[in-house]
Every structure is written in C-alpha cells, then in structure tokens.
C-alpha cells in the first residue's frame, strides 16, 4: 500500500467520541518508549504525525489518523510508565478497556515489543487481556537496528516461546526499525489485505 495521505483527525479520552463513519481501524499500543510514535511516523512517512517528544505520564488520549481516506491508524497511549500516578493509571486502564471491548470499528491491534529485551510480564499480560477479549492482534518488534540479527532472533524466539505457553496459534509477527524502515511494507501490505476482507 502506498500512503497518499495521513491526516490527524481527533484526540479523545472516550471511545464513544471517536469517529463514527465506520471506516476500519488499526490500533498501535505498547510500553511507553517502545518506539510507537517513531513507528507511526515511519509507516506514514511523516516525521511529525505522532509526537515522539510528548512527556510520558501526562494526560494521554486516543488519537485517530485518517489514512488514504480509507482507514484509521489509532495511536493509543502506552502502558508501563513508572512515574504515573495511581489515578492516571486507573484512568488509562478504564479508557483502554472501554476502547478495546466496545470499539466495533477496530479490526486489528499491533502490540509493540522492544526487540532488545527478553519477554516482559507487562507485555505478556497485555496480550493475554486482548486474547481473553477476542481482540485480533499482531506483534511488532521494534528497534531492530540497535543490535545484530542474532540478538533480535534470540529475543523474538524467547517471546514466541512465552506466547506458546498460552496460545495454540501464534499471532502475525513483524520485525521493524523506524530508522531503516525495516518491516514497513510488510505491515502496510498486511493492513491492505485485511482491509479487503472487512
Ligand atoms: P513511544 O514512547 O513508544 O512513542 O517511543 P518513541 O517513538 O518516542 O521512541 C522512544 C525512543 O526510541 C526515541 O528516542 C526514539 O528515537 C527511539 N527509537 C524509536 N524507534 C527506534 C528505532 O527503530 N531505532 C532506533 N535506533 N531508535 C528508535
């Protein structure tokens, strides 16, 4: 898929206020600092669509970007930021649960995982939450330019093994770098193919 247009539409804290035109949407989420904003900017070839410099822990919102007038890319606030207050964490949880459980336009979710680290409970727990609620997902390993292929493969395999303890069939897996553009065409082709089926 060629990205012809990528436009910011709206930010919300409530899924009920998200766009209601029925276009399919794809959500991106992961631990704070995993490289989500960089990935969104890499996919859309727009250096500043998603804000990479937003201070973690401040009020975070569900952001809708309209792509090619066809589908929405949804930037969801990340989890796992250590300094967030209890209240802010509870608000995040409610917003995210409501979104995932109720948002009918959501077709698929990309869960971003840092390829440099071994499997983390917080990521596995989040993936379990999606699985329990029947939310289709893919895994996107980020920042692979930061180490060699062998190190990436070790972490990816360890993650697959951790997933295999709970899942009979593994979700689609993408290996990416926002610096080199690795994985871009595979993710966009996946979205293009999925859009044909919805
Ligand atoms: P977010 O909090 O998940 O949106 O993460 P950001 O996109 O803001 O990225 C966090 C940090 O990781 C920034 O310093 C980015 O420049 C860096 N980063 C993100 N993706 C990559 C990548 O693919 N390769 C490298 N080398 N650095 C990355």
Tab-separated table of N, CA, C and O in Angstrom, residues 118-184:
chain	number	residue	atom	x	y	z
A	118	UNK	N	14.331	-9.219	26.847
A	118	UNK	CA	13.660	-10.509	26.957
A	118	UNK	C	12.189	-10.288	27.332
A	118	UNK	O	11.805	-9.178	27.708
A	119	UNK	N	11.359	-11.329	27.183
A	119	UNK	CA	9.919	-11.153	27.415
A	119	UNK	C	9.618	-10.509	28.772
A	119	UNK	O	10.193	-10.899	29.792
A	120	UNK	N	8.720	-9.535	28.755
A	120	UNK	CA	8.343	-8.810	29.963
A	120	UNK	C	6.904	-9.167	30.335
A	120	UNK	O	6.035	-9.226	29.464
A	121	UNK	N	6.689	-9.338	31.647
A	121	UNK	CA	5.355	-9.726	32.117
A	121	UNK	C	4.287	-8.713	31.681
A	121	UNK	O	3.191	-9.088	31.268
A	122	UNK	N	4.631	-7.441	31.750
A	122	UNK	CA	3.625	-6.407	31.445
A	122	UNK	C	3.108	-6.547	30.008
A	122	UNK	O	1.921	-6.384	29.735
A	123	UNK	N	4.011	-6.905	29.076
A	123	UNK	CA	3.596	-7.095	27.684
A	123	UNK	C	2.772	-8.372	27.533
A	123	UNK	O	1.736	-8.382	26.861
A	124	UNK	N	3.242	-9.444	28.163
A	124	UNK	CA	2.519	-10.722	28.063
A	124	UNK	C	1.128	-10.599	28.692
A	124	UNK	O	0.146	-11.119	28.151
A	125	UNK	N	1.037	-9.873	29.806
A	125	UNK	CA	-0.270	-9.668	30.451
A	125	UNK	C	-1.203	-8.894	29.527
A	125	UNK	O	-2.396	-9.194	29.426
A	126	UNK	N	-0.643	-7.880	28.866
A	126	UNK	CA	-1.494	-7.081	27.984
A	126	UNK	C	-1.997	-7.929	26.811
A	126	UNK	O	-3.170	-7.862	26.436
A	127	UNK	N	-1.123	-8.730	26.245
A	127	UNK	CA	-1.509	-9.606	25.129
A	127	UNK	C	-2.567	-10.609	25.595
A	127	UNK	O	-3.530	-10.892	24.881
A	128	UNK	N	-2.427	-11.115	26.813
A	128	UNK	CA	-3.442	-12.028	27.370
A	128	UNK	C	-4.796	-11.339	27.488
A	128	UNK	O	-5.833	-11.932	27.190
A	129	UNK	N	-4.762	-10.090	27.919
A	129	UNK	CA	-6.011	-9.321	28.033
A	129	UNK	C	-6.704	-9.243	26.666
A	129	UNK	O	-7.907	-9.485	26.543
A	130	UNK	N	-5.926	-8.944	25.617
A	130	UNK	CA	-6.521	-8.872	24.277
A	130	UNK	C	-7.072	-10.238	23.873
A	130	UNK	O	-8.186	-10.344	23.358
A	131	UNK	N	-6.282	-11.276	24.141
A	131	UNK	CA	-6.699	-12.631	23.774
A	131	UNK	C	-7.997	-13.025	24.465
A	131	UNK	O	-8.922	-13.527	23.831
A	132	UNK	N	-8.057	-12.756	25.767
A	132	UNK	CA	-9.263	-13.112	26.541
A	132	UNK	C	-10.505	-12.421	25.993
A	132	UNK	O	-11.610	-12.921	26.088
A	133	UNK	N	-10.302	-11.236	25.421
A	133	UNK	CA	-11.444	-10.468	24.918
A	133	UNK	C	-11.651	-10.639	23.408
A	133	UNK	O	-12.440	-9.907	22.808
A	134	UNK	N	-10.906	-11.570	22.841
A	134	UNK	CA	-11.115	-11.874	21.422
A	134	UNK	C	-10.720	-10.751	20.477
A	134	UNK	O	-11.315	-10.586	19.419
A	135	UNK	N	-9.721	-9.959	20.855
A	135	UNK	CA	-9.279	-8.840	20.014
A	135	UNK	C	-8.134	-9.325	19.114
A	135	UNK	O	-7.083	-9.726	19.635
A	136	UNK	N	-8.300	-9.297	17.790
A	136	UNK	CA	-7.219	-9.744	16.904
A	136	UNK	C	-5.965	-8.880	17.081
A	136	UNK	O	-6.066	-7.663	17.222
A	137	UNK	N	-4.796	-9.523	17.073
A	137	UNK	CA	-3.574	-8.747	17.294
A	137	UNK	C	-2.406	-9.305	16.499
A	137	UNK	O	-2.397	-10.467	16.098
A	138	UNK	N	-1.451	-8.419	16.272
A	138	UNK	CA	-0.150	-8.792	15.722
A	138	UNK	C	0.897	-8.278	16.691
A	138	UNK	O	0.640	-7.334	17.453
A	139	UNK	N	2.081	-8.880	16.629
A	139	UNK	CA	3.196	-8.396	17.449
A	139	UNK	C	4.186	-7.674	16.525
A	139	UNK	O	4.547	-8.203	15.464
A	140	UNK	N	4.622	-6.505	16.956
A	140	UNK	CA	5.608	-5.739	16.186
A	140	UNK	C	6.848	-5.548	17.054
A	140	UNK	O	6.791	-4.852	18.073
A	141	UNK	N	7.946	-6.182	16.671
A	141	UNK	CA	9.200	-5.960	17.394
A	141	UNK	C	9.853	-4.693	16.845
A	141	UNK	O	9.985	-4.536	15.626
A	142	UNK	N	10.246	-3.817	17.759
A	142	UNK	CA	10.779	-2.501	17.353
A	142	UNK	C	12.301	-2.427	17.541
A	142	UNK	O	12.892	-3.264	18.248
A	143	UNK	N	12.895	-1.417	16.901
A	143	UNK	CA	14.295	-1.007	17.132
A	143	UNK	C	15.323	-2.082	16.774
A	143	UNK	O	16.358	-2.190	17.434
A	144	UNK	N	15.040	-2.891	15.742
A	144	UNK	CA	15.980	-3.985	15.454
A	144	UNK	C	17.326	-3.488	14.918
A	144	UNK	O	18.295	-4.251	14.906
A	145	UNK	N	17.386	-2.223	14.488
A	145	UNK	CA	18.686	-1.692	14.027
A	145	UNK	C	19.672	-1.540	15.180
A	145	UNK	O	20.862	-1.346	14.968
A	146	UNK	N	19.165	-1.620	16.419
A	146	UNK	CA	20.037	-1.367	17.570
A	146	UNK	C	20.904	-2.550	17.950
A	146	UNK	O	21.743	-2.438	18.844
A	147	UNK	N	20.675	-3.723	17.340
A	147	UNK	CA	21.518	-4.874	17.662
A	147	UNK	C	21.640	-5.774	16.443
A	147	UNK	O	20.994	-5.515	15.427
A	148	UNK	N	22.429	-6.830	16.540
A	148	UNK	CA	22.566	-7.699	15.374
A	148	UNK	C	21.397	-8.694	15.297
A	148	UNK	O	20.616	-8.843	16.234
A	149	UNK	N	21.317	-9.353	14.127
A	149	UNK	CA	20.169	-10.233	13.857
A	149	UNK	C	20.075	-11.387	14.837
A	149	UNK	O	18.984	-11.839	15.177
A	150	UNK	N	21.242	-11.859	15.290
A	150	UNK	CA	21.247	-12.989	16.212
A	150	UNK	C	20.599	-12.596	17.544
A	150	UNK	O	19.784	-13.326	18.099
A	151	UNK	N	20.930	-11.412	18.014
A	151	UNK	CA	20.338	-10.945	19.280
A	151	UNK	C	18.834	-10.725	19.133
A	151	UNK	O	18.050	-11.056	20.029
A	152	UNK	N	18.438	-10.164	17.990
A	152	UNK	CA	16.994	-9.995	17.750
A	152	UNK	C	16.308	-11.346	17.753
A	152	UNK	O	15.281	-11.535	18.427
A	153	UNK	N	16.896	-12.300	17.023
A	153	UNK	CA	16.271	-13.631	16.909
A	153	UNK	C	16.128	-14.281	18.282
A	153	UNK	O	15.109	-14.930	18.578
A	154	UNK	N	17.131	-14.115	19.147
A	154	UNK	CA	17.058	-14.702	20.492
A	154	UNK	C	15.855	-14.164	21.254
A	154	UNK	O	15.083	-14.917	21.855
A	155	UNK	N	15.682	-12.829	21.219
A	155	UNK	CA	14.576	-12.219	21.963
A	155	UNK	C	13.226	-12.549	21.334
A	155	UNK	O	12.249	-12.794	22.045
A	156	UNK	N	13.188	-12.564	20.010
A	156	UNK	CA	11.931	-12.882	19.326
A	156	UNK	C	11.532	-14.328	19.638
A	156	UNK	O	10.373	-14.615	19.960
A	157	UNK	N	12.496	-15.232	19.598
A	157	UNK	CA	12.179	-16.640	19.894
A	157	UNK	C	11.754	-16.824	21.342
A	157	UNK	O	10.830	-17.592	21.633
A	158	UNK	N	12.417	-16.123	22.243
A	158	UNK	CA	12.027	-16.222	23.657
A	158	UNK	C	10.596	-15.715	23.832
A	158	UNK	O	9.797	-16.293	24.589
A	159	UNK	N	10.258	-14.670	23.100
A	159	UNK	CA	8.894	-14.126	23.197
A	159	UNK	C	7.881	-15.114	22.622
A	159	UNK	O	6.825	-15.348	23.212
A	160	UNK	N	8.238	-15.710	21.473
A	160	UNK	CA	7.342	-16.708	20.868
A	160	UNK	C	7.117	-17.871	21.828
A	160	UNK	O	5.992	-18.367	21.971
A	161	UNK	N	8.179	-18.303	22.488
A	161	UNK	CA	8.048	-19.418	23.438
A	161	UNK	C	7.130	-19.040	24.597
A	161	UNK	O	6.325	-19.855	25.052
A	162	UNK	N	7.271	-17.806	25.069
A	162	UNK	CA	6.410	-17.350	26.166
A	162	UNK	C	4.956	-17.313	25.704
A	162	UNK	O	4.043	-17.718	26.436
A	163	UNK	N	4.735	-16.864	24.467
A	163	UNK	CA	3.359	-16.814	23.944
A	163	UNK	C	2.788	-18.219	23.773
A	163	UNK	O	1.605	-18.461	24.035
A	164	UNK	N	3.663	-19.145	23.342
A	164	UNK	CA	3.205	-20.511	23.047
A	164	UNK	C	2.680	-21.209	24.297
A	164	UNK	O	1.927	-22.178	24.204
A	165	UNK	N	3.068	-20.692	25.481
A	165	UNK	CA	2.550	-21.294	26.712
A	165	UNK	C	1.050	-21.053	26.837
A	165	UNK	O	0.340	-21.783	27.499
A	166	UNK	N	0.566	-19.997	26.214
A	166	UNK	CA	-0.843	-19.655	26.356
A	166	UNK	C	-1.629	-19.784	25.051
A	166	UNK	O	-2.829	-19.983	25.066
A	167	UNK	N	-0.929	-19.631	23.929
A	167	UNK	CA	-1.611	-19.584	22.631
A	167	UNK	C	-1.312	-20.841	21.823
A	167	UNK	O	-0.161	-21.252	21.716
A	168	UNK	N	-2.370	-21.387	21.201
A	168	UNK	CA	-2.162	-22.536	20.319
A	168	UNK	C	-1.531	-22.088	19.015
A	168	UNK	O	-0.678	-22.759	18.447
A	169	UNK	N	-2.005	-20.954	18.526
A	169	UNK	CA	-1.504	-20.430	17.256
A	169	UNK	C	-0.916	-19.057	17.529
A	169	UNK	O	-1.549	-18.236	18.198
A	170	UNK	N	0.281	-18.810	17.019
A	170	UNK	CA	0.907	-17.514	17.293
A	170	UNK	C	0.303	-16.427	16.395
A	170	UNK	O	-0.068	-16.697	15.256
A	171	UNK	N	0.243	-15.197	16.890
A	171	UNK	CA	-0.250	-14.098	16.056
A	171	UNK	C	0.791	-13.739	14.984
A	171	UNK	O	1.955	-14.156	15.099
A	172	UNK	N	0.406	-12.973	13.957
A	172	UNK	CA	1.403	-12.495	12.997
A	172	UNK	C	2.490	-11.698	13.719
A	172	UNK	O	2.204	-11.020	14.705
A	173	UNK	N	3.726	-11.827	13.229
A	173	UNK	CA	4.856	-11.154	13.876
A	173	UNK	C	5.600	-10.305	12.847
A	173	UNK	O	5.872	-10.767	11.729
A	174	UNK	N	5.890	-9.064	13.202
A	174	UNK	CA	6.616	-8.155	12.315
A	174	UNK	C	7.890	-7.683	13.013
A	174	UNK	O	7.874	-7.404	14.209
A	175	UNK	N	8.949	-7.605	12.232
A	175	UNK	CA	10.250	-7.169	12.737
A	175	UNK	C	10.510	-5.792	12.135
A	175	UNK	O	10.504	-5.669	10.898
A	176	UNK	N	10.708	-4.779	12.973
A	176	UNK	CA	10.764	-3.420	12.409
A	176	UNK	C	11.915	-2.567	12.952
A	176	UNK	O	12.434	-2.805	14.048
A	177	UNK	N	12.249	-1.577	12.149
A	177	UNK	CA	13.115	-0.492	12.606
A	177	UNK	C	12.608	0.801	11.996
A	177	UNK	O	12.426	0.893	10.780
A	178	UNK	N	12.361	1.778	12.845
A	178	UNK	CA	11.905	3.076	12.345
A	178	UNK	C	13.051	3.849	11.726
A	178	UNK	O	12.831	4.792	10.977
A	179	UNK	N	14.265	3.445	12.040
A	179	UNK	CA	15.440	4.122	11.487
A	179	UNK	C	15.692	3.647	10.049
A	179	UNK	O	15.869	4.446	9.136
A	180	UNK	N	15.645	2.328	9.841
A	180	UNK	CA	15.954	1.805	8.500
A	180	UNK	C	14.708	1.576	7.651
A	180	UNK	O	14.812	1.381	6.441
A	181	UNK	N	13.533	1.570	8.272
A	181	UNK	CA	12.300	1.301	7.512
A	181	UNK	C	11.980	-0.184	7.393
A	181	UNK	O	10.986	-0.564	6.768
A	182	UNK	N	12.796	-1.024	8.013
A	182	UNK	CA	12.527	-2.473	8.013
A	182	UNK	C	11.101	-2.743	8.507
A	182	UNK	O	10.693	-2.176	9.517
A	183	UNK	N	10.387	-3.611	7.779
A	183	UNK	CA	9.054	-4.022	8.224
A	183	UNK	C	7.924	-3.148	7.713
A	183	UNK	O	6.753	-3.530	7.805
A	184	UNK	N	8.261	-1.998	7.151
A	184	UNK	CA	7.211	-1.061	6.734
A	184	UNK	C	6.270	-1.692	5.708
A	184	UNK	O	5.055	-1.700	5.881
